[in-house]
Tab-separated table of C-alpha atoms in Angstrom:
chain	number	residue	atom	x	y	z
A	1223	MET	CA	-43.643	44.449	32.261
A	1224	THR	CA	-45.994	42.782	34.754
A	1225	SER	CA	-47.042	40.208	32.160
A	1226	SER	CA	-43.415	39.399	31.469
A	1227	ILE	CA	-42.685	38.879	35.168
A	1228	ILE	CA	-45.705	36.605	35.552
A	1229	VAL	CA	-44.803	34.518	32.492
A	1230	VAL	CA	-41.174	34.131	33.572
A	1231	TYR	CA	-42.233	33.247	37.119
A	1232	LEU	CA	-44.747	30.659	35.868
A	1233	HIS	CA	-42.074	29.220	33.570
A	1234	TYR	CA	-39.616	28.745	36.441
A	1235	LEU	CA	-42.265	27.558	38.886
A	1236	SER	CA	-43.565	25.023	36.363
A	1237	PHE	CA	-40.042	23.734	35.852
A	1238	MET	CA	-39.538	23.275	39.590
A	1239	LEU	CA	-42.896	21.532	40.006
A	1240	CYS	CA	-42.122	19.159	37.128
A	1241	PHE	CA	-38.828	18.247	38.731
A	1242	ALA	CA	-40.511	17.780	42.115
A	1243	ALA	CA	-43.216	15.562	40.602
A	1244	LEU	CA	-40.590	13.385	38.926
A	1245	ALA	CA	-38.658	13.181	42.196
A	1246	VAL	CA	-41.835	12.022	43.974
A	1247	GLU	CA	-42.316	9.359	41.306
A	1248	ALA	CA	-38.706	8.171	41.583
A	1249	LEU	CA	-38.717	8.085	45.374
A	1250	THR	CA	-42.149	6.457	45.702
A	1251	LEU	CA	-41.877	3.796	42.992
A	1252	LYS	CA	-41.223	0.383	44.526
A	1253	ARG	CA	-41.527	-3.125	43.186
A	1254	GLU	CA	-44.229	-3.891	45.765
A	1255	LEU	CA	-46.559	-0.897	45.725
A	1256	ASP	CA	-49.458	-0.327	48.056
A	1257	VAL	CA	-52.587	1.540	46.963
A	1258	LYS	CA	-51.554	4.772	48.697
A	1259	ASP	CA	-48.157	4.930	46.982
A	1260	ALA	CA	-49.634	4.024	43.604
A	1261	TRP	CA	-52.120	6.907	43.923
A	1262	LYS	CA	-49.264	9.213	44.952
A	1263	ILE	CA	-47.340	8.276	41.802
A	1264	LEU	CA	-50.386	8.687	39.586
A	1265	ILE	CA	-51.165	12.121	41.057
A	1266	ALA	CA	-47.513	13.173	40.741
A	1267	ASP	CA	-47.626	12.181	37.080
A	1268	VAL	CA	-50.748	14.300	36.527
A	1269	VAL	CA	-48.976	17.236	38.201
A	1270	TYR	CA	-45.972	16.585	35.982
A	1271	GLY	CA	-48.137	16.624	32.850
A	1272	ILE	CA	-49.920	19.842	33.803
A	1273	PHE	CA	-46.729	21.711	34.556
A	1274	ALA	CA	-44.800	20.286	31.579
A	1275	THR	CA	-47.568	21.781	29.440
A	1276	SER	CA	-47.158	25.044	31.341
A	1277	ILE	CA	-43.403	24.997	30.636
A	1278	LEU	CA	-44.142	24.615	26.940
A	1279	VAL	CA	-46.760	27.396	26.840
A	1280	THR	CA	-44.765	29.869	28.923
A	1281	GLY	CA	-41.611	29.007	26.984
A	1282	VAL	CA	-43.293	29.811	23.687
A	1283	LEU	CA	-44.626	33.054	25.178
A	1284	ARG	CA	-41.137	33.963	26.336
A	1285	VAL	CA	-39.633	33.335	22.907
A	1286	ILE	CA	-42.305	35.263	21.026
A	1287	TYR	CA	-43.272	38.068	23.416
A	1288	PHE	CA	-41.373	38.304	26.682
A	1289	GLY	CA	-37.785	37.208	26.197
A	1290	LYS	CA	-34.858	38.517	24.224
A	1291	GLY	CA	-36.788	38.165	20.981
A	1292	ALA	CA	-37.315	35.231	18.666
A	1293	ASP	CA	-34.249	36.144	16.572
A	1294	TYR	CA	-32.001	35.815	19.604
A	1295	TYR	CA	-33.288	32.355	20.486
A	1296	LEU	CA	-33.486	31.063	16.936
A	1297	ASN	CA	-29.842	32.010	16.352
A	1298	SER	CA	-28.623	30.105	19.405
A	1299	PRO	CA	-27.529	26.489	18.928
A	1300	PHE	CA	-28.115	25.960	22.646
A	1301	PHE	CA	-31.767	26.923	22.218
A	1302	TYR	CA	-32.208	23.984	19.844
A	1303	ILE	CA	-30.334	21.629	22.184
A	1304	LYS	CA	-32.519	22.814	25.078
A	1305	VAL	CA	-35.733	22.321	23.093
A	1306	ALA	CA	-34.531	18.914	21.862
A	1307	THR	CA	-33.767	17.878	25.447
A	1308	PHE	CA	-37.260	18.964	26.510
A	1309	ILE	CA	-38.776	16.953	23.629
A	1310	VAL	CA	-36.726	13.867	24.531
A	1311	VAL	CA	-37.767	14.132	28.192
A	1312	GLY	CA	-41.395	14.618	27.163
A	1313	THR	CA	-41.260	11.633	24.851
A	1314	LEU	CA	-39.654	9.486	27.549
A	1315	SER	CA	-42.489	10.436	29.899
A	1316	LEU	CA	-45.089	8.767	27.687
A	1317	TYR	CA	-44.200	5.245	28.820
A	1318	PRO	CA	-44.528	5.938	32.564
A	1319	THR	CA	-47.697	7.979	32.029
A	1320	ILE	CA	-49.365	5.218	30.031
A	1321	SER	CA	-48.235	2.682	32.630
A	1322	PHE	CA	-49.617	4.727	35.520
A	1323	VAL	CA	-52.932	5.396	33.758
A	1324	ASN	CA	-53.270	1.640	33.246
A	1325	TRP	CA	-53.231	1.286	37.047
A	1326	LEU	CA	-56.465	3.258	37.356
A	1327	ARG	CA	-58.884	0.352	37.103
A	1328	ASP	CA	-57.122	-1.560	39.878
A	1329	LEU	CA	-56.771	1.556	42.024
A	1330	LEU	CA	-60.447	2.436	41.707
A	1331	GLN	CA	-61.214	-1.066	42.999
A	1332	GLY	CA	-58.844	-0.524	45.939
A	1333	GLN	CA	-56.182	-2.877	44.576
A	1334	ALA	CA	-52.496	-2.112	44.261
A	1335	PRO	CA	-50.960	-2.557	40.813
A	1336	THR	CA	-48.511	-5.366	40.278
A	1337	LEU	CA	-45.154	-4.619	38.711
A	1338	GLU	CA	-42.972	-7.188	37.038
A	1339	LEU	CA	-39.282	-6.680	37.763
A	1340	THR	CA	-38.568	-5.759	34.136
A	1341	LYS	CA	-41.317	-3.126	34.036
A	1342	PHE	CA	-40.298	-1.733	37.429
A	1343	ASN	CA	-36.672	-1.378	36.285
A	1344	ARG	CA	-37.745	0.226	32.994
A	1345	LEU	CA	-40.005	2.738	34.770
A	1346	LEU	CA	-37.311	3.653	37.277
A	1347	TRP	CA	-34.664	4.019	34.567
A	1348	ILE	CA	-36.919	6.266	32.462
A	1349	ILE	CA	-37.897	8.478	35.411
A	1350	ARG	CA	-34.243	8.860	36.365
A	1351	ALA	CA	-33.369	9.713	32.750
A	1352	GLU	CA	-36.094	12.377	32.802
A	1353	LEU	CA	-34.587	13.831	35.979
A	1354	VAL	CA	-31.171	13.977	34.318
A	1355	GLY	CA	-32.729	15.748	31.333
A	1356	PHE	CA	-34.392	18.227	33.657
A	1357	THR	CA	-31.032	18.984	35.283
A	1358	LEU	CA	-29.473	19.721	31.882
A	1359	ILE	CA	-32.184	22.120	30.678
A	1360	PRO	CA	-31.313	24.970	33.119
A	1361	LEU	CA	-27.626	24.596	32.249
A	1362	LEU	CA	-28.480	24.946	28.572
A	1363	ALA	CA	-30.687	27.944	29.368
A	1364	VAL	CA	-27.850	29.694	31.217
A	1365	ILE	CA	-25.412	29.016	28.374
A	1366	MET	CA	-27.979	30.278	25.872
A	1367	ALA	CA	-28.751	33.413	27.924
A	1368	ALA	CA	-25.028	34.179	28.132
A	1369	GLY	CA	-24.948	34.307	24.331
A	1370	VAL	CA	-22.561	31.384	23.871
A	1371	GLY	CA	-22.602	30.270	20.246
A	1372	ILE	CA	-24.501	33.290	18.942
A	1373	LYS	CA	-22.825	35.029	16.043
C-alpha cells in the first residue's frame, strides 16, 4: 500500500512539475533573450525531461503493479489516446530541447543566444502545443478512470 501511494504521488507530482517547467519556458522565451533567461529556459527544459521520464516510469509501474490492473487499462480506448497524447507531446519536445542544448556553447561563454523570428515563433508554438497536450492528459485519465468506453 505504501509503495502504491508513493508511486501515485510521484506520478502526479512529476506531471505538475512538467507542466510548471513548460510554463516557465513559455513565459520566459523572448525574441531577445539575455543570458539569465536563456539559462532559466535551459534548466526548465532539463527539469521537464527529468520529470517526463518520471511520468513514464511511474505510469508503467501504475499500469503493471499499482493501478487497476493492466487488463483494465489495456481495454480502455482512452488509455491509448492518453498514451498517444503523451508520445506526441514528448516528440514535440525534441525540437525545443535540441534548440536549447545548442545554446550551451554560447551560454558557457557568457553570451546570449540569438533567435531568428521564425525559430522563436516555432519554439513558442511547440511549447504552447505541449502545454495544451498536458492539459488534455488529466482529462483523458479521468475519463479512463471512470470506465468510459470499457466493455
